[in-house]
Amino acid sequence: EVQLQASGGGLVQAGGSLTLACAASGFIFDDYSIAWYRQVPGKEREGLLCIASREGITYYSEAVKGRFAISSDSARNTVYLQMNSLKPEDTAVYYCGAEHYYCSGYPGYWGKGTLVTVSS
């Protein structure tokens, strides 16, 4: 059974940093891409970044370029989202999603989200 578990959310001041983790299980880690998304209540889910062993890193959002970074640890079956220079508008529930092989922006599997709140 494919499982994704996002963690690491919390309250942080504007300008601060936070690292989220997405722990994956139930599938061959290197055969899947994993991406980070976020959603603000009342708005559509927004894709941020994706990482796939077969194609590297894909940015879905220009808004986070230069501030957010994605990395992968195959030994731990975990993908991380390093978030720097956080802004109040980064406040959202952050989700990780997985899809087979490549980053197309349409994950077939989702984990439960983790809330990030950035105070001004």
PDB file of C-alpha atoms in Angstrom, residues 59-113:
ATOM      1  CA  TYR A  59       9.656  23.737 -10.549  1.00  0.00           C
ATOM      2  CA  TYR A  60       5.904  24.132 -10.773  1.00  0.00           C
ATOM      3  CA  SER A  61       5.805  27.558  -9.162  1.00  0.00           C
ATOM      4  CA  GLU A  62       7.840  30.656  -9.976  1.00  0.00           C
ATOM      5  CA  ALA A  63       6.808  32.109  -6.616  1.00  0.00           C
ATOM      6  CA  VAL A  64       9.099  29.805  -4.686  1.00  0.00           C
ATOM      7  CA  LYS A  65      12.161  29.839  -6.928  1.00  0.00           C
ATOM      8  CA  GLY A  66      15.193  30.957  -4.993  1.00  0.00           C
ATOM      9  CA  ARG A  67      13.451  30.382  -1.653  1.00  0.00           C
ATOM     10  CA  PHE A  68      12.335  26.744  -1.643  1.00  0.00           C
ATOM     11  CA  ALA A  69      14.432  23.694  -2.441  1.00  0.00           C
ATOM     12  CA  ILE A  70      13.569  20.028  -2.776  1.00  0.00           C
ATOM     13  CA  SER A  71      15.840  17.105  -2.024  1.00  0.00           C
ATOM     14  CA  SER A  72      15.587  13.370  -1.780  1.00  0.00           C
ATOM     15  CA  ASP A  73      17.145  10.758   0.501  1.00  0.00           C
ATOM     16  CA  SER A  74      16.726   7.326  -1.059  1.00  0.00           C
ATOM     17  CA  ALA A  75      18.164   5.615   1.993  1.00  0.00           C
ATOM     18  CA  ARG A  76      15.348   7.030   4.097  1.00  0.00           C
ATOM     19  CA  ASN A  77      12.658   7.014   1.365  1.00  0.00           C
ATOM     20  CA  THR A  78      12.081  10.641   2.216  1.00  0.00           C
ATOM     21  CA  VAL A  79      11.771  13.845   0.227  1.00  0.00           C
ATOM     22  CA  TYR A  80      12.384  17.180   1.900  1.00  0.00           C
ATOM     23  CA  LEU A  81      11.180  20.688   1.216  1.00  0.00           C
ATOM     24  CA  GLN A  82      13.531  23.322   2.543  1.00  0.00           C
ATOM     25  CA  MET A  83      11.701  26.635   2.817  1.00  0.00           C
ATOM     26  CA  ASN A  84      13.648  29.843   3.391  1.00  0.00           C
ATOM     27  CA  SER A  85      12.721  33.513   3.570  1.00  0.00           C
ATOM     28  CA  LEU A  86       9.165  32.548   4.395  1.00  0.00           C
ATOM     29  CA  LYS A  87       6.394  35.068   3.830  1.00  0.00           C
ATOM     30  CA  PRO A  88       2.910  35.282   5.331  1.00  0.00           C
ATOM     31  CA  GLU A  89       1.515  34.337   1.929  1.00  0.00           C
ATOM     32  CA  ASP A  90       3.305  30.984   2.228  1.00  0.00           C
ATOM     33  CA  THR A  91       0.809  30.068   4.939  1.00  0.00           C
ATOM     34  CA  ALA A  92      -1.001  26.949   3.729  1.00  0.00           C
ATOM     35  CA  VAL A  93      -1.434  23.249   4.218  1.00  0.00           C
ATOM     36  CA  TYR A  94       1.459  21.533   2.470  1.00  0.00           C
ATOM     37  CA  TYR A  95       1.019  18.139   0.829  1.00  0.00           C
ATOM     38  CA  CYS A  96       3.284  15.684  -0.887  1.00  0.00           C
ATOM     39  CA  GLY A  97       2.125  13.628  -3.833  1.00  0.00           C
ATOM     40  CA  ALA A  98       3.667  10.760  -5.768  1.00  0.00           C
ATOM     41  CA  GLU A  99       3.340   9.588  -9.355  1.00  0.00           C
ATOM     42  CA  HIS A 100       5.053   6.963 -11.429  1.00  0.00           C
ATOM     43  CA  TYR A 101       8.456   7.980 -12.783  1.00  0.00           C
ATOM     44  CA  TYR A 102       8.067  11.558 -14.012  1.00  0.00           C
ATOM     45  CA  CYS A 103       6.833  14.891 -12.742  1.00  0.00           C
ATOM     46  CA  SER A 104       3.655  15.564 -14.705  1.00  0.00           C
ATOM     47  CA  GLY A 105       1.812  17.438 -11.984  1.00  0.00           C
ATOM     48  CA  TYR A 106      -0.855  14.789 -11.520  1.00  0.00           C
ATOM     49  CA  PRO A 107       0.038  12.605  -8.578  1.00  0.00           C
ATOM     50  CA  GLY A 108      -1.897   9.428  -8.115  1.00  0.00           C
ATOM     51  CA  TYR A 109      -1.080   9.263  -4.439  1.00  0.00           C
ATOM     52  CA  TRP A 110      -1.350  11.899  -1.740  1.00  0.00           C
ATOM     53  CA  GLY A 111      -0.313  12.160   1.840  1.00  0.00           C
ATOM     54  CA  LYS A 112      -2.116  14.051   4.563  1.00  0.00           C
ATOM     55  CA  GLY A 113      -1.017  17.634   4.733  1.00  0.00           C
TER      56      GLY A 113
END
